[in-house]
Coordinates of C-alpha atoms in Angstrom, one line a residue:
M97 CA -142.7 -126.3 124.5
L98 CA -144.7 -129.0 123.2
Y99 CA -147.8 -126.3 122.8
A100 CA -145.2 -123.7 121.0
L101 CA -144.0 -126.5 117.8
L102 CA -147.8 -127.0 117.5
M103 CA -148.6 -123.3 117.3
Y104 CA -146.0 -121.7 115.4
P105 CA -146.9 -123.7 111.9
L106 CA -150.7 -122.7 112.4
A107 CA -149.4 -118.9 112.5
Y108 CA -147.2 -119.6 109.9
F109 CA -150.1 -121.1 107.6
Y110 CA -152.3 -118.5 109.1
L111 CA -149.8 -115.7 107.3
R112 CA -149.9 -117.3 104.1
G113 CA -153.4 -117.7 104.2
V114 CA -153.6 -121.3 103.8
M115 CA -155.6 -123.0 106.8
F116 CA -158.6 -121.1 105.7
P117 CA -160.8 -119.8 102.9
Q118 CA -159.8 -116.9 100.5
S119 CA -162.9 -115.1 101.5
Y120 CA -162.1 -115.3 105.4
S121 CA -158.4 -114.0 105.0
D122 CA -158.9 -111.2 102.5
W123 CA -160.6 -108.5 105.5
G124 CA -157.3 -107.5 108.2
M125 CA -155.3 -110.8 107.5
P126 CA -151.5 -109.2 107.8
V127 CA -153.0 -107.4 110.9
F128 CA -154.7 -110.1 112.6
A129 CA -151.5 -112.6 111.5
A130 CA -149.0 -110.2 113.2
L131 CA -151.4 -110.7 116.2
F132 CA -152.0 -114.4 116.0
I133 CA -148.1 -115.0 116.2
V134 CA -147.6 -112.7 119.5
Y135 CA -151.0 -114.5 121.1
V136 CA -149.0 -117.7 120.3
D137 CA -145.4 -116.2 121.8
C138 CA -147.7 -115.4 125.0
A139 CA -149.3 -118.3 125.0
A140 CA -146.0 -120.3 125.6
R141 CA -144.4 -118.1 127.7
A142 CA -147.5 -118.4 130.4
A143 CA -147.3 -121.8 129.6
H144 CA -143.6 -121.8 130.8
R145 CA -144.1 -119.6 134.0
T146 CA -147.5 -121.5 135.0
A147 CA -146.1 -125.4 134.6
A148 CA -147.7 -126.2 138.0
R149 CA -151.5 -125.8 136.1
E150 CA -152.0 -128.3 134.0
T151 CA -153.6 -125.9 131.8
P152 CA -153.1 -121.9 131.2
I153 CA -155.9 -119.4 130.6
W154 CA -153.9 -118.4 127.3
A155 CA -153.8 -121.9 125.8
G156 CA -155.9 -123.6 123.5
C157 CA -156.4 -124.6 119.8
W158 CA -157.8 -121.2 118.0
L159 CA -160.5 -123.0 115.3
A160 CA -161.3 -119.5 113.5
L161 CA -164.7 -119.4 112.1
S162 CA -165.1 -116.0 111.3
L163 CA -162.5 -113.3 110.2
T164 CA -164.6 -110.6 110.1
Y165 CA -165.5 -109.5 113.4
P166 CA -164.8 -110.7 116.5
L167 CA -162.4 -113.5 115.9
F168 CA -163.8 -116.8 117.8
G169 CA -161.7 -119.9 118.8
Y170 CA -162.5 -122.8 121.0
Q171 CA -160.1 -123.3 124.4
P172 CA -160.5 -124.3 127.9
D173 CA -160.9 -122.4 130.9
P174 CA -158.5 -122.9 134.4
L175 CA -160.7 -125.4 135.2
G176 CA -160.5 -127.6 132.1
T177 CA -164.0 -126.9 130.8
W178 CA -163.5 -125.8 127.1
Q179 CA -165.4 -122.5 126.7
W180 CA -165.9 -120.4 123.0
M181 CA -163.8 -117.6 123.5
A182 CA -164.7 -114.1 121.5
W183 CA -161.6 -111.7 120.7
H184 CA -162.1 -108.1 119.5
I185 CA -159.4 -106.0 118.6
F186 CA -159.9 -102.2 117.8
A187 CA -159.0 -99.1 118.6
V188 CA -158.4 -98.6 122.4
W189 CA -160.8 -96.7 123.3
Y190 CA -163.7 -98.0 121.3
V191 CA -162.8 -101.6 122.9
L192 CA -162.4 -99.8 126.4
A193 CA -166.1 -98.5 126.2
R194 CA -167.7 -102.3 125.8
C195 CA -165.5 -103.8 128.7
G196 CA -166.5 -104.6 131.9
M197 CA -163.4 -106.6 133.8
L198 CA -160.1 -106.2 133.2
A199 CA -157.7 -109.7 133.1
Q200 CA -154.3 -109.3 135.4
G201 CA -151.0 -111.2 134.9
Y202 CA -150.7 -114.8 133.6
S203 CA -152.4 -116.2 136.2
G204 CA -155.5 -115.2 134.3
S205 CA -157.1 -113.3 137.3
L206 CA -160.2 -110.8 136.3
V207 CA -160.7 -107.7 137.9
L208 CA -164.2 -106.0 137.9
L209 CA -164.9 -102.7 136.4
D210 CA -167.7 -102.0 138.3
G211 CA -167.2 -100.7 141.5
L212 CA -166.8 -96.7 142.1
A213 CA -166.5 -93.5 140.4
G214 CA -170.3 -93.5 138.4
V215 CA -169.7 -93.0 134.7
F216 CA -167.0 -91.9 132.0
R217 CA -168.1 -91.0 128.8
L218 CA -165.9 -92.3 126.1
P219 CA -165.4 -90.3 122.3
F220 CA -167.3 -93.0 120.4
G221 CA -170.9 -93.6 120.3
N222 CA -172.8 -93.1 123.3
F223 CA -171.7 -96.5 125.3
F224 CA -170.5 -96.0 128.5
L225 CA -168.6 -97.8 130.8
R226 CA -168.0 -98.2 134.4
V227 CA -164.7 -98.3 136.1
R228 CA -163.1 -98.8 139.7
T229 CA -161.8 -95.4 139.2
V230 CA -161.7 -93.0 136.6
F231 CA -158.5 -92.9 136.7
S232 CA -157.8 -96.6 135.6
A233 CA -159.1 -96.0 132.1
L234 CA -157.5 -92.6 131.4
K235 CA -154.2 -94.5 132.3
T236 CA -155.3 -97.1 129.9
G237 CA -156.1 -95.0 127.3
L238 CA -152.9 -92.6 127.6
H239 CA -150.8 -95.4 127.6
G240 CA -152.6 -95.9 123.8
R241 CA -151.7 -92.7 123.0
I242 CA -148.3 -92.5 124.5
K243 CA -147.8 -95.6 122.2
A244 CA -149.0 -93.4 119.1
R245 CA -146.6 -90.8 119.4
K246 CA -143.9 -92.8 119.2
A247 CA -145.0 -94.0 115.5
L248 CA -146.7 -96.9 117.1
R249 CA -149.9 -98.3 115.8
V250 CA -152.2 -99.3 118.5
L251 CA -155.1 -101.9 119.0
A252 CA -156.8 -102.9 122.4
A253 CA -157.5 -106.6 122.6
A254 CA -160.7 -107.8 124.9
Q255 CA -162.2 -111.5 125.0
R256 CA -165.8 -112.6 125.8
T257 CA -166.6 -116.7 126.8
Y258 CA -169.9 -118.2 125.8
D259 CA -170.9 -121.7 126.7
A260 CA -172.0 -122.0 123.2
L261 CA -172.3 -120.1 119.7
P262 CA -173.6 -116.8 119.6
A263 CA -177.0 -117.0 117.8
S264 CA -176.3 -113.7 116.4
M265 CA -173.7 -112.4 115.0
E266 CA -174.1 -108.9 115.3
A267 CA -172.1 -106.1 116.7
D268 CA -174.5 -105.0 119.2
N269 CA -175.1 -108.7 120.7
L270 CA -171.4 -109.4 121.0
E271 CA -169.7 -106.4 121.8
H272 CA -170.6 -105.5 125.5
D273 CA -169.1 -107.0 128.8
L274 CA -166.1 -108.0 127.6
C275 CA -162.7 -108.7 129.3
F276 CA -159.8 -106.6 128.8
L277 CA -156.4 -107.8 127.9
G278 CA -153.8 -105.5 126.8
L279 CA -152.5 -103.5 124.1
A280 CA -150.7 -104.2 121.8
G281 CA -148.2 -101.7 119.8
M282 CA -147.7 -102.2 116.1
I283 CA -144.8 -100.3 113.7
D284 CA -144.1 -100.2 109.9
P285 CA -140.3 -99.1 110.8
V286 CA -139.1 -96.2 108.1
R287 CA -136.9 -97.4 105.7
P288 CA -133.2 -96.0 106.9
E289 CA -132.6 -94.7 103.5
V290 CA -136.0 -92.5 103.2
K291 CA -134.8 -89.7 106.0
A292 CA -132.0 -89.1 104.5
A293 CA -134.3 -88.8 100.8
I294 CA -136.3 -86.7 102.4
E295 CA -133.8 -84.0 103.3
E296 CA -132.7 -84.3 99.8
C297 CA -135.6 -83.4 98.4
R298 CA -135.6 -80.2 100.9
Q299 CA -131.9 -79.8 99.1
A300 CA -133.7 -79.9 95.5
G301 CA -137.1 -77.6 96.8
I302 CA -139.1 -80.5 96.6
R303 CA -141.5 -79.9 99.9
P304 CA -143.1 -83.2 100.7
I305 CA -146.1 -83.8 102.3
M306 CA -147.3 -86.8 104.6
I307 CA -151.1 -88.2 103.7
T308 CA -152.1 -91.4 105.7
G309 CA -154.9 -92.7 107.2
D310 CA -153.4 -93.7 110.7
H311 CA -154.4 -91.9 114.1
I312 CA -152.8 -88.1 113.8
D313 CA -150.7 -89.1 116.8
T314 CA -148.9 -92.1 114.8
A315 CA -148.3 -89.5 111.4
V316 CA -147.2 -87.0 113.8
A317 CA -144.4 -88.8 115.5
I318 CA -143.3 -90.3 111.9
A319 CA -143.1 -87.0 110.3
K320 CA -140.8 -85.3 113.0
E321 CA -139.0 -88.6 113.0
L322 CA -138.3 -88.1 109.4
G323 CA -138.3 -84.3 109.5
I324 CA -141.6 -84.0 107.2
L325 CA -143.4 -82.0 110.3
E326 CA -140.9 -78.8 111.3
D327 CA -141.4 -75.7 113.1
G328 CA -143.9 -73.4 111.9
K329 CA -146.0 -76.3 110.4
K330 CA -148.8 -78.0 111.2
A331 CA -150.8 -81.4 111.4
V332 CA -154.3 -82.0 110.3
T333 CA -157.0 -84.7 110.3
G334 CA -159.3 -85.6 107.6
A335 CA -162.4 -84.2 109.9
Q336 CA -161.1 -80.8 110.3
L337 CA -160.2 -80.9 106.4
S338 CA -163.5 -81.3 105.6
A339 CA -164.5 -78.4 108.2
M340 CA -162.5 -75.5 106.3
S341 CA -163.9 -74.0 103.4
D342 CA -162.0 -73.8 100.2
E343 CA -161.2 -70.3 100.9
E344 CA -159.6 -70.7 104.5
F345 CA -157.9 -74.2 102.8
E346 CA -156.0 -71.9 100.3
K347 CA -155.0 -70.2 102.6
E348 CA -153.7 -72.7 105.2
Y349 CA -152.3 -75.6 102.8
P350 CA -149.1 -74.0 102.7
N351 CA -148.9 -74.8 106.3
I352 CA -149.6 -77.9 106.7
A353 CA -147.3 -81.1 106.0
V354 CA -149.5 -83.8 108.1
Y355 CA -152.9 -85.1 106.9
A356 CA -154.5 -87.8 108.9
R357 CA -157.3 -90.1 109.0
V358 CA -158.3 -88.9 105.5
Q359 CA -160.9 -90.0 102.9
P360 CA -160.1 -90.2 99.1
E361 CA -161.4 -86.9 98.3
H362 CA -159.6 -85.3 100.7
K363 CA -156.3 -86.7 98.8
T364 CA -157.9 -84.6 95.6
R365 CA -158.6 -81.5 97.3
I366 CA -154.9 -81.4 98.4
V367 CA -153.7 -82.2 95.4
N368 CA -155.5 -79.6 93.3
A369 CA -154.7 -77.2 96.1
W370 CA -151.2 -77.3 95.5
R371 CA -151.8 -77.4 91.4
N372 CA -154.5 -74.7 91.6
A373 CA -151.2 -72.6 93.2
G374 CA -149.0 -73.2 90.3
Y375 CA -146.9 -76.2 91.9
V376 CA -146.3 -79.2 89.9
T377 CA -147.0 -82.4 92.2
A378 CA -146.1 -85.9 92.4
M379 CA -148.6 -88.0 94.5
T380 CA -147.7 -91.8 95.4
G381 CA -150.6 -94.2 96.5
D382 CA -151.2 -97.7 96.3
G383 CA -154.4 -98.6 96.8
V384 CA -157.7 -98.5 95.0
N385 CA -158.4 -95.1 97.2
D386 CA -155.4 -93.6 96.5
A387 CA -156.6 -93.7 92.4
P388 CA -158.5 -90.5 92.2
S389 CA -155.7 -88.1 93.6
I390 CA -152.8 -90.0 91.4
K391 CA -154.9 -89.1 88.4
S392 CA -155.2 -85.6 89.4
A393 CA -151.5 -85.4 90.1
D394 CA -149.3 -84.0 87.6
I395 CA -147.3 -87.0 87.8
G396 CA -149.0 -89.9 89.3
V397 CA -146.7 -92.8 91.4
G398 CA -147.8 -96.3 91.5
M399 CA -146.7 -99.0 94.1
G400 CA -145.3 -102.2 91.8
I401 CA -145.4 -104.6 94.3
T402 CA -148.2 -103.4 96.9
G403 CA -150.0 -101.5 94.0
T404 CA -153.7 -102.6 92.8
D405 CA -154.3 -102.6 89.2
V406 CA -156.6 -99.6 89.6
T407 CA -153.4 -97.4 90.4
K408 CA -150.9 -98.7 88.4
N409 CA -153.1 -98.2 85.5
V410 CA -153.8 -94.9 86.3
A411 CA -150.1 -94.1 87.4
D412 CA -147.5 -92.5 85.1
M413 CA -144.8 -94.4 86.8
V414 CA -144.8 -97.9 89.3
L415 CA -141.9 -98.0 92.0
A416 CA -140.5 -101.7 91.1
D417 CA -139.6 -101.8 94.9
D418 CA -142.1 -99.3 96.3
N419 CA -139.1 -96.9 97.8
F420 CA -139.6 -93.6 98.1
A421 CA -135.5 -93.0 97.7
T422 CA -136.7 -94.5 94.5
I423 CA -138.3 -91.4 93.8
V424 CA -135.5 -88.6 94.6
G425 CA -133.2 -91.2 92.4
A426 CA -135.4 -90.7 89.5
V427 CA -136.1 -86.5 90.2
E428 CA -132.0 -87.1 90.1
E429 CA -132.0 -89.1 87.2
G430 CA -134.5 -86.4 85.1
R431 CA -132.6 -83.6 85.8
R432 CA -129.5 -85.1 84.6
I433 CA -130.9 -86.1 81.2
Y434 CA -132.5 -82.4 80.6
D435 CA -129.6 -81.0 81.4
N436 CA -127.5 -83.6 79.3
I437 CA -130.4 -82.5 76.1
R438 CA -129.3 -78.9 76.8
K439 CA -125.9 -79.1 76.8
A440 CA -126.2 -81.2 73.1
I441 CA -128.1 -78.7 72.0
Q442 CA -126.1 -75.9 73.5
F443 CA -122.7 -77.4 71.9
L444 CA -124.9 -78.4 68.1
L445 CA -126.1 -74.7 67.6
S446 CA -122.9 -72.9 68.8
S447 CA -120.9 -74.8 66.8
N448 CA -123.2 -74.6 63.8
M449 CA -123.6 -70.8 64.6
S450 CA -119.8 -70.8 64.2
E451 CA -119.5 -72.2 61.1
V452 CA -122.6 -69.6 59.8
I453 CA -120.8 -66.7 60.6
S454 CA -117.8 -67.3 59.3
I455 CA -118.8 -68.0 56.3
F456 CA -121.0 -65.2 56.6
V457 CA -118.0 -62.8 57.0
A458 CA -116.1 -64.3 54.7
T459 CA -118.5 -64.2 52.0
L460 CA -118.5 -60.6 52.7
L461 CA -115.4 -59.8 52.9
G462 CA -114.6 -61.7 49.3
F463 CA -112.4 -65.1 50.1
T464 CA -113.1 -68.5 51.0
I465 CA -112.6 -69.4 54.7
L466 CA -114.3 -72.8 54.3
E467 CA -115.5 -75.4 51.4
P468 CA -118.8 -77.4 51.7
V469 CA -117.2 -80.4 52.4
H470 CA -115.1 -79.1 54.7
L471 CA -118.4 -78.4 56.6
L472 CA -119.7 -81.9 56.1
W473 CA -116.9 -83.1 57.6
I474 CA -117.3 -80.6 60.4
N475 CA -121.0 -81.5 61.0
L476 CA -120.1 -85.4 60.6
V477 CA -117.3 -85.9 62.9
T478 CA -116.3 -83.0 65.3
D479 CA -119.8 -82.2 66.3
C480 CA -121.7 -85.8 66.0
F481 CA -119.4 -88.0 68.9
P482 CA -119.0 -85.1 71.4
A483 CA -122.3 -84.5 71.0
L484 CA -123.5 -88.5 71.4
A485 CA -121.2 -88.1 74.2
L486 CA -122.1 -84.8 75.9
G487 CA -126.0 -87.3 76.2
M488 CA -124.0 -90.1 78.6
E489 CA -121.9 -87.2 80.8
E490 CA -123.1 -87.6 84.5
A491 CA -125.4 -85.9 87.2
E492 CA -123.2 -82.4 88.3
P493 CA -122.2 -82.7 91.9
A494 CA -124.8 -80.1 93.2
I495 CA -127.7 -80.9 90.9
M496 CA -130.3 -81.5 93.6
R497 CA -129.6 -78.4 95.4
R498 CA -131.0 -76.6 92.2
R499 CA -134.4 -75.1 92.5
P500 CA -136.8 -77.1 90.7
R501 CA -137.3 -75.4 87.4
D502 CA -140.4 -73.2 86.0
A503 CA -142.2 -75.6 84.4
K504 CA -143.4 -73.0 81.6
A505 CA -139.5 -72.2 80.8
G506 CA -138.5 -73.0 77.8
I507 CA -135.5 -74.9 76.3
F508 CA -133.6 -71.9 76.0
A509 CA -134.5 -70.4 79.1
G510 CA -131.8 -69.6 82.0
G511 CA -129.3 -67.6 79.7
M512 CA -129.0 -70.8 77.1
G513 CA -130.0 -68.5 74.2
V514 CA -127.4 -65.8 74.8
D515 CA -124.8 -68.5 75.9
V516 CA -125.4 -70.1 72.4
A517 CA -124.6 -66.5 70.6
Y518 CA -121.5 -65.2 72.1
Q519 CA -119.9 -69.1 72.0
G520 CA -120.2 -69.2 68.4
L521 CA -119.2 -65.1 67.6
V522 CA -115.8 -66.5 69.5
I523 CA -115.3 -69.7 67.6
S524 CA -115.9 -68.3 64.2
A525 CA -113.4 -65.1 65.1
L526 CA -110.9 -68.0 65.9
T527 CA -111.5 -69.1 62.8
I528 CA -111.0 -66.5 60.7
A529 CA -108.2 -65.2 62.9
A530 CA -106.5 -68.4 61.8
F531 CA -107.3 -68.3 58.6
F532 CA -105.1 -64.6 58.3
I533 CA -102.4 -66.4 60.4
G534 CA -102.1 -69.1 58.0
H535 CA -102.4 -67.1 54.6
F536 CA -99.8 -64.6 56.5
M537 CA -97.6 -67.5 57.4
E538 CA -97.8 -68.4 53.9
S539 CA -97.2 -65.8 51.9
G540 CA -95.7 -63.0 54.5
V541 CA -98.4 -60.5 54.1
W542 CA -101.4 -59.3 56.5
E543 CA -104.1 -58.9 53.2
I544 CA -107.2 -60.7 51.7
P545 CA -106.1 -62.9 49.0
A546 CA -106.5 -61.8 45.7
N547 CA -108.5 -64.4 44.5
G548 CA -110.1 -65.0 47.5
L549 CA -107.9 -68.5 47.9
S550 CA -105.3 -69.9 50.4
P551 CA -105.1 -73.3 50.5
D552 CA -102.8 -72.6 54.0
G553 CA -104.8 -70.4 55.4
T554 CA -108.3 -72.5 54.4
T555 CA -106.3 -75.3 55.9
M556 CA -105.4 -73.5 59.5
A557 CA -109.2 -72.5 59.5
F558 CA -110.6 -75.9 59.3
V559 CA -108.1 -77.3 61.8
T560 CA -108.5 -74.6 64.1
M561 CA -112.7 -74.6 63.8
S562 CA -112.6 -78.2 64.1
M563 CA -110.2 -78.1 67.3
A564 CA -112.1 -75.3 68.7
E565 CA -115.6 -77.6 68.4
I566 CA -113.7 -80.2 70.4
F567 CA -112.7 -78.2 73.1
H568 CA -115.8 -76.4 73.1
S569 CA -117.0 -79.9 73.9
L570 CA -115.2 -80.1 77.2
N571 CA -116.8 -76.8 78.5
M572 CA -119.8 -77.8 78.0
R573 CA -120.2 -80.7 80.2
S574 CA -120.8 -78.1 82.5
Q575 CA -123.1 -75.0 81.9
R576 CA -122.4 -73.0 84.6
G577 CA -119.5 -75.1 86.8
S578 CA -116.1 -74.6 86.2
I579 CA -114.4 -77.6 84.2
L580 CA -111.7 -77.2 86.1
K581 CA -113.7 -78.5 89.5
L582 CA -115.6 -81.6 87.8
R583 CA -115.0 -84.3 89.8
T584 CA -117.3 -87.1 87.8
R585 CA -115.7 -88.3 84.3
N586 CA -116.5 -89.2 81.3
R587 CA -114.6 -91.1 79.4
M588 CA -117.2 -91.4 76.4
M589 CA -116.0 -87.6 75.9
T590 CA -112.4 -88.6 76.2
F591 CA -112.7 -91.1 73.5
A592 CA -115.0 -89.2 71.3
A593 CA -112.6 -85.5 71.8
I594 CA -109.6 -88.2 70.7
G595 CA -110.9 -90.0 67.8
S596 CA -112.0 -86.1 66.1
L597 CA -109.0 -85.1 67.1
L598 CA -106.9 -87.8 65.2
A599 CA -109.2 -87.9 62.4
T600 CA -109.3 -84.7 62.0
T601 CA -105.3 -84.7 61.7
L602 CA -105.1 -87.3 59.3
V603 CA -107.3 -85.6 56.9
C604 CA -105.3 -83.0 56.9
E605 CA -101.8 -84.8 56.6
V606 CA -102.9 -87.7 55.0
P607 CA -102.1 -86.7 51.2
F608 CA -104.8 -88.8 48.8
I609 CA -107.2 -87.5 51.7
A610 CA -105.6 -84.0 51.8
T611 CA -105.7 -83.7 48.3
A612 CA -109.5 -84.8 47.9
F613 CA -110.3 -82.4 50.4
D614 CA -108.2 -79.1 49.1
F615 CA -105.8 -78.9 51.7
T616 CA -102.2 -78.6 52.2
S617 CA -100.1 -80.4 54.4
V618 CA -99.4 -77.8 57.2
E619 CA -95.4 -77.4 59.3
W620 CA -95.6 -78.4 62.8
N621 CA -95.6 -74.6 63.9
E622 CA -98.9 -73.9 62.0
Y623 CA -100.6 -76.9 63.2
L624 CA -99.5 -75.4 67.3
V625 CA -100.5 -72.0 66.3
A626 CA -104.3 -73.7 65.6
L627 CA -104.2 -76.2 68.1
A628 CA -103.6 -72.7 70.6
L629 CA -105.7 -70.9 68.9
A630 CA -108.5 -73.7 68.9
F631 CA -107.6 -74.2 73.2
C632 CA -109.0 -70.4 74.0
V633 CA -112.3 -71.0 73.8
I634 CA -111.9 -72.9 77.3
P635 CA -110.3 -70.2 79.1
I636 CA -112.9 -67.6 77.9
V637 CA -116.0 -69.4 78.1
E638 CA -114.3 -70.6 81.8
I639 CA -114.0 -66.3 82.4
V640 CA -117.8 -65.4 81.4
K641 CA -119.0 -68.7 83.3
F642 CA -117.1 -67.2 86.5
F643 CA -119.0 -63.4 85.6
Q644 CA -122.2 -65.6 85.2
R645 CA -121.8 -67.7 88.8
K646 CA -121.1 -63.9 90.5
A647 CA -124.2 -62.5 89.0
E648 CA -126.9 -65.8 89.8
K649 CA -125.0 -65.3 93.8

């Protein structure tokens, strides 16, 4: 117990980089700190289970003299004699190839691996391992691969004792006749929200691809868990990618979902392959080695917490929370903003087109439908506030189930130009109809006024156009969807519509304002007729949207 109380603070300060100079804790510090804490925990448990022994084999005080490779410590052996220990932590097969003994259990007994079975060649280098049975080495290595397939990063640990510090710290002098201690499996768990974000990406037509420096088994396990690696897709290593010619890679890259053990040049090659095919690419990264590929992508995304200054400087955007789900949220927000810009532009252009068409037709037929001051009022009051409110519109429910738009598509793509034209014609037709109805209700005759002037006709045309544009702003809350099915609310639009409606009514009914605008007071029946005509813009546009949705399916 006392041992654990002494060692846990040591592990804490080691983790914080306080105990040793910064130059010693630069390389691999988080990994070794994590393993160090595990070691302390195992040591405390070993001390508890071997209470009959004065000093367990795992106990001792670590005096780290070098953090490059390997770790050195000073601790007692089972007989109480203090020795120098070297701990080697690296890839499983690499460590196994340099081991000659195996530690078994808490007792610290050693098993020599030089018994039977000849020679077994391992993948790393030209090293040979004499094993009691080939099966024992295979079993240990297989254990590492199984852990990797469970998304664990697997490292092997081995040690070697010295009576005195070695004169040479070269790898050739240290990495032989080691005692294999065991395997350590570590995992950087996937954040709970990432899997849902990946699925949302797919629904939005975004293809997520994993590029990692981890072992391919670990990468495949994580990719399958997240749904990145699906049937028909495959994973490749950096070595396999290097072996592909440009022509081969051009054929294969659409089917590759996971890249493992890649180098910086591989990342740039992957990004350029997708860009050359006409796709818009986004690349994330945090290290200096990620900077070239982030720079090559259409949208470079740097990490705000773990990212280096170099990566942040070349990135187009920086994530404040280093969370992949934030990228998906940014995509949704970008689509919402772009949609709202298009809605505001469509609303303003169709409204202004209705004014132009109305004035043009009235001029051709020889009557005055609206005066310049009326148009100025409509543009400043009726059009301005609803257009601003459209910019505050929430995202439509299906916004992340739409395919990405063509990066080269203009603002009028997707039939927006046709929408502006027919909606302007509808509002202008309703306005002209309101003028003649107002003149008929004043004079009782369906005619063009003899002098081209009709106070009641002009007033009704003004009210109808103003109200029609207010109602049309409600149509623009969704360019294709029915506003009757919208579940979102836009309070700014409600306030803007009510405010514009009241302002239009006051300018016609308050005597001194109506006189300044050359309006005449309208009766309630005239006002209701104008309101009914203006409201017609909603069902007309809804009917057109219905057929447009049918045509797009």
